[in-house]
Amino acid sequence: GEDVEQSLFLSVREGDSSVINCTYTDSSSTYLYWYKQEPGAGLQLLTYIFSNMDMKQDQRLTVLLNKKDKHLSLRIADTQTGDSAIYFCAESRGGGYNKLIFGAGTRLAVHP
Amino acid sequence: NAGVTQTPKFQVLKTGQSMTLQCAQDMNHNSMYWYRQDPGMGLRLIYYSASEGTTDKGEVPNGYNVSRLNKREFSLRLESAAPSQTSVYFCASIQNSNQPQHFGDGTRLSIL
């Protein structure tokens, strides 16, 4: 996962917005994904964006993509305690079998 | 729907023992994957199977073998377990290369 970088930790107050950032390296990546992992569980797909899009919004989630800077962000509006988890950014290297390269994950802690 | 099912959920082995991790999906997906997740790192691809009857190495295949038994099942075998293989193992599947991967809940494997 060394080609996809994320900050390791983010702490926010309940009700505030959270912004989790990710940088990737392969400009030919077709899709970029955000997965959520709760303790002891598998990875849950949150959202994904196609590389020709700049923004995607899905309820409380907003994904922004800056292809020039190879920067991806996930904004969670009105962050709740249930949002506490590890968030993984992943880029799809394509090649016909959708090889995913993951970042190390950002641990989001939501406090009252 | 069960989605992607992994068994067992937990396992402790002694160094040198062998073990097969099982994965099954009920979504009629073509491609299946095995990842390992280590602390502070993202998921790393061990092996994948683009379609029934084919398997290929990922980033970290050493010490592992796989079998794509049929379209539903993709197993991962450790022939002679080593402490460095202590990890959480995730299986995933997709219908085709333009779809996001669906993950199982993981197998937590400790090798003493």
GROMACS .gro file of C-alpha atoms in nm:
model
  224
    1GLY     CA    1   0.000   0.000   0.000
    2GLU     CA    2   0.296   0.236  -0.016
    3ASP     CA    3   0.164   0.401  -0.333
    4VAL     CA    4  -0.151   0.529  -0.163
    5GLU     CA    5  -0.098   0.755   0.135
    6GLN     CA    6  -0.334   0.862   0.411
    7SER     CA    7  -0.289   1.031   0.742
    8LEU     CA    8  -0.320   0.770   1.015
    9PHE     CA    9  -0.545   0.942   1.265
   10LEU     CA   10  -0.823   1.201   1.280
   11SER     CA   11  -1.018   1.316   1.583
   12VAL     CA   12  -1.337   1.521   1.550
   13ARG     CA   13  -1.619   1.638   1.772
   14GLU     CA   14  -1.961   1.486   1.725
   15GLY     CA   15  -2.167   1.700   1.487
   16ASP     CA   16  -1.865   1.848   1.310
   17SER     CA   17  -1.753   1.757   0.960
   18SER     CA   18  -1.469   1.513   0.907
   19VAL     CA   19  -1.236   1.532   0.610
   20ILE     CA   20  -1.014   1.235   0.536
   21ASN     CA   21  -0.748   1.285   0.273
   22CYS     CA   22  -0.569   1.047   0.040
   23THR     CA   23  -0.303   1.081  -0.228
   24TYR     CA   24  -0.240   0.823  -0.495
   25THR     CA   25   0.021   0.780  -0.764
   26ASP     CA   26  -0.124   0.609  -1.070
   27SER     CA   27  -0.281   0.865  -1.300
   28SER     CA   28  -0.436   0.582  -1.503
   29SER     CA   29  -0.647   0.458  -1.211
   30THR     CA   30  -1.003   0.420  -1.328
   31TYR     CA   31  -1.189   0.411  -0.997
   32LEU     CA   32  -1.109   0.534  -0.649
   33TYR     CA   33  -1.282   0.385  -0.348
   34TRP     CA   34  -1.351   0.458   0.014
   35TYR     CA   35  -1.404   0.162   0.244
   36LYS     CA   36  -1.499   0.166   0.613
   37GLN     CA   37  -1.380  -0.094   0.863
   38GLU     CA   38  -1.534  -0.121   1.207
   39PRO     CA   39  -1.353  -0.313   1.482
   40GLY     CA   40  -1.343  -0.685   1.416
   41ALA     CA   41  -1.528  -0.653   1.088
   42GLY     CA   42  -1.454  -0.667   0.718
   43LEU     CA   43  -1.438  -0.376   0.477
   44GLN     CA   44  -1.764  -0.207   0.388
   45LEU     CA   45  -1.778  -0.011   0.064
   46LEU     CA   46  -1.884   0.347   0.141
   47THR     CA   47  -1.860   0.510  -0.196
   48TYR     CA   48  -1.649   0.528  -0.508
   49ILE     CA   49  -1.580   0.774  -0.784
   50PHE     CA   50  -1.491   0.729  -1.145
   51SER     CA   51  -1.173   0.906  -1.249
   52ASN     CA   52  -1.349   1.143  -1.491
   53MET     CA   53  -1.559   1.291  -1.210
   54ASP     CA   54  -1.462   1.575  -0.977
   55MET     CA   55  -1.719   1.523  -0.707
   56LYS     CA   56  -1.973   1.271  -0.587
   57GLN     CA   57  -2.224   1.325  -0.310
   58ASP     CA   58  -2.418   1.056  -0.132
   59GLN     CA   59  -2.622   1.172   0.170
   60ARG     CA   60  -2.366   1.275   0.435
   61LEU     CA   61  -2.070   1.172   0.223
   62THR     CA   62  -1.893   1.394  -0.030
   63VAL     CA   63  -1.599   1.271  -0.234
   64LEU     CA   64  -1.373   1.522  -0.406
   65LEU     CA   65  -1.119   1.419  -0.668
   66ASN     CA   66  -0.834   1.637  -0.789
   67LYS     CA   67  -0.676   1.441  -1.072
   68LYS     CA   68  -0.403   1.697  -1.133
   69ASP     CA   69  -0.272   1.659  -0.779
   70LYS     CA   70  -0.382   1.294  -0.748
   71HIS     CA   71  -0.569   1.386  -0.433
   72LEU     CA   72  -0.889   1.229  -0.307
   73SER     CA   73  -1.090   1.335  -0.003
   74LEU     CA   74  -1.389   1.204   0.187
   75ARG     CA   75  -1.602   1.450   0.379
   76ILE     CA   76  -1.849   1.320   0.634
   77ALA     CA   77  -2.104   1.581   0.735
   78ASP     CA   78  -2.254   1.585   1.087
   79THR     CA   79  -2.014   1.317   1.208
   80GLN     CA   80  -2.166   1.072   1.457
   81THR     CA   81  -2.011   0.832   1.707
   82GLY     CA   82  -2.117   0.549   1.477
   83ASP     CA   83  -1.878   0.689   1.217
   84SER     CA   84  -1.581   0.595   1.436
   85ALA     CA   85  -1.387   0.342   1.231
   86ILE     CA   86  -1.087   0.303   1.002
   87TYR     CA   87  -1.135   0.447   0.655
   88PHE     CA   88  -0.937   0.308   0.365
   89CYS     CA   89  -0.872   0.478   0.037
   90ALA     CA   90  -0.804   0.246  -0.259
   91GLU     CA   91  -0.722   0.299  -0.621
   92SER     CA   92  -0.807   0.059  -0.899
   93ARG     CA   93  -0.515  -0.026  -1.122
   94GLY     CA   94  -0.745  -0.195  -1.370
   95GLY     CA   95  -0.578  -0.448  -1.593
   96GLY     CA   96  -0.898  -0.643  -1.633
   97TYR     CA   97  -0.909  -0.783  -1.283
   98ASN     CA   98  -0.957  -0.466  -1.082
   99LYS     CA   99  -0.643  -0.484  -0.871
  100LEU     CA  100  -0.687  -0.254  -0.573
  101ILE     CA  101  -0.402  -0.071  -0.401
  102PHE     CA  102  -0.496   0.033  -0.049
  103GLY     CA  103  -0.371   0.306   0.176
  104ALA     CA  104  -0.282   0.221   0.535
  105GLY     CA  105  -0.613   0.357   0.662
  106THR     CA  106  -0.719   0.660   0.867
  107ARG     CA  107  -0.858   0.593   1.211
  108LEU     CA  108  -1.144   0.834   1.278
  109ALA     CA  109  -1.228   0.896   1.643
  110VAL     CA  110  -1.549   1.086   1.716
  111HIS     CA  111  -1.580   1.237   2.064
  112PRO     CA  112  -1.870   1.412   2.234
  113ASN     CA  113  -2.794  -1.263   0.097
  114ALA     CA  114  -2.482  -1.400   0.265
  115GLY     CA  115  -2.242  -1.221   0.027
  116VAL     CA  116  -1.883  -1.334   0.091
  117THR     CA  117  -1.844  -1.594   0.366
  118GLN     CA  118  -1.511  -1.683   0.521
  119THR     CA  119  -1.433  -1.974   0.751
  120PRO     CA  120  -1.299  -2.003   1.010
  121LYS     CA  121  -1.328  -1.662   1.177
  122PHE     CA  122  -1.038  -1.730   1.414
  123GLN     CA  123  -0.753  -1.981   1.417
  124VAL     CA  124  -0.436  -2.038   1.615
  125LEU     CA  125  -0.164  -2.252   1.460
  126LYS     CA  126   0.179  -2.368   1.559
  127THR     CA  127   0.476  -2.296   1.335
  128GLY     CA  128   0.498  -2.557   1.061
  129GLN     CA  129   0.133  -2.659   1.068
  130SER     CA  130  -0.077  -2.638   0.754
  131MET     CA  131  -0.415  -2.473   0.718
  132THR     CA  132  -0.671  -2.393   0.449
  133LEU     CA  133  -0.884  -2.081   0.470
  134GLN     CA  134  -1.216  -2.110   0.295
  135CYS     CA  135  -1.406  -1.843   0.105
  136ALA     CA  136  -1.740  -1.869  -0.073
  137GLN     CA  137  -1.956  -1.609  -0.248
  138ASP     CA  138  -2.316  -1.641  -0.351
  139MET     CA  139  -2.333  -1.342  -0.585
  140ASN     CA  140  -2.226  -1.528  -0.901
  141HIS     CA  141  -1.913  -1.311  -0.917
  142ASN     CA  142  -1.641  -1.392  -1.165
  143SER     CA  143  -1.330  -1.269  -0.983
  144MET     CA  144  -1.213  -1.349  -0.632
  145TYR     CA  145  -0.922  -1.222  -0.422
  146TRP     CA  146  -0.726  -1.299  -0.108
  147TYR     CA  147  -0.571  -1.014   0.094
  148ARG     CA  148  -0.384  -0.991   0.419
  149GLN     CA  149  -0.411  -0.698   0.657
  150ASP     CA  150  -0.132  -0.616   0.900
  151PRO     CA  151  -0.129  -0.342   1.167
  152GLY     CA  152  -0.059   0.003   1.026
  153MET     CA  153  -0.079  -0.121   0.670
  154GLY     CA  154  -0.349  -0.138   0.413
  155LEU     CA  155  -0.459  -0.461   0.256
  156ARG     CA  156  -0.206  -0.639   0.037
  157LEU     CA  157  -0.309  -0.875  -0.238
  158ILE     CA  158  -0.185  -1.232  -0.198
  159TYR     CA  159  -0.351  -1.410  -0.491
  160TYR     CA  160  -0.646  -1.352  -0.715
  161SER     CA  161  -0.861  -1.548  -0.955
  162ALA     CA  162  -0.990  -1.346  -1.248
  163SER     CA  163  -1.230  -1.623  -1.348
  164GLU     CA  164  -1.308  -1.984  -1.270
  165GLY     CA  165  -1.008  -2.201  -1.353
  166THR     CA  166  -0.746  -1.925  -1.334
  167THR     CA  167  -0.529  -1.798  -1.052
  168ASP     CA  168  -0.247  -1.542  -1.042
  169LYS     CA  169  -0.001  -1.405  -0.789
  170GLY     CA  170  -0.053  -1.071  -0.623
  171GLU     CA  171   0.193  -0.857  -0.426
  172VAL     CA  172   0.279  -1.104  -0.147
  173PRO     CA  173   0.225  -1.464  -0.268
  174ASN     CA  174   0.522  -1.635  -0.100
  175GLY     CA  175   0.421  -1.905   0.147
  176TYR     CA  176   0.068  -1.939   0.008
  177ASN     CA  177  -0.121  -2.142  -0.248
  178VAL     CA  178  -0.475  -2.102  -0.376
  179SER     CA  179  -0.743  -2.309  -0.543
  180ARG     CA  180  -1.042  -2.181  -0.735
  181LEU     CA  181  -1.255  -2.486  -0.670
  182ASN     CA  182  -1.552  -2.359  -0.869
  183LYS     CA  183  -1.710  -2.024  -0.940
  184ARG     CA  184  -1.828  -1.986  -0.579
  185GLU     CA  185  -1.524  -2.096  -0.383
  186PHE     CA  186  -1.165  -1.974  -0.356
  187SER     CA  187  -0.943  -2.125  -0.089
  188LEU     CA  188  -0.608  -2.010   0.051
  189ARG     CA  189  -0.361  -2.265   0.185
  190LEU     CA  190  -0.064  -2.222   0.414
  191GLU     CA  191   0.150  -2.535   0.372
  192SER     CA  192   0.393  -2.462   0.655
  193ALA     CA  193   0.277  -2.173   0.868
  194ALA     CA  194   0.530  -1.916   0.991
  195PRO     CA  195   0.489  -1.644   1.258
  196SER     CA  196   0.524  -1.380   0.982
  197GLN     CA  197   0.192  -1.505   0.845
  198THR     CA  198   0.006  -1.395   1.156
  199SER     CA  199  -0.247  -1.157   1.009
  200VAL     CA  200  -0.609  -1.095   0.926
  201TYR     CA  201  -0.703  -1.249   0.593
  202PHE     CA  202  -0.980  -1.110   0.377
  203CYS     CA  203  -1.149  -1.262   0.078
  204ALA     CA  204  -1.324  -1.043  -0.178
  205SER     CA  205  -1.513  -1.085  -0.503
  206ILE     CA  206  -1.642  -0.878  -0.794
  207GLN     CA  207  -1.872  -0.939  -1.088
  208ASN     CA  208  -1.649  -0.760  -1.339
  209SER     CA  209  -1.363  -0.513  -1.344
  210ASN     CA  210  -1.585  -0.205  -1.330
  211GLN     CA  211  -1.750  -0.304  -1.006
  212PRO     CA  212  -1.631  -0.252  -0.647
  213GLN     CA  213  -1.505  -0.546  -0.449
  214HIS     CA  214  -1.722  -0.706  -0.181
  215PHE     CA  215  -1.536  -0.828   0.126
  216GLY     CA  216  -1.589  -1.105   0.376
  217ASP     CA  217  -1.556  -1.044   0.751
  218GLY     CA  218  -1.204  -1.185   0.766
  219THR     CA  219  -1.015  -1.472   0.926
  220ARG     CA  220  -0.792  -1.380   1.218
  221LEU     CA  221  -0.493  -1.614   1.210
  222SER     CA  222  -0.225  -1.634   1.478
  223ILE     CA  223   0.083  -1.848   1.436
  224LEU     CA  224   0.288  -1.923   1.745
   0.00000   0.00000   0.00000
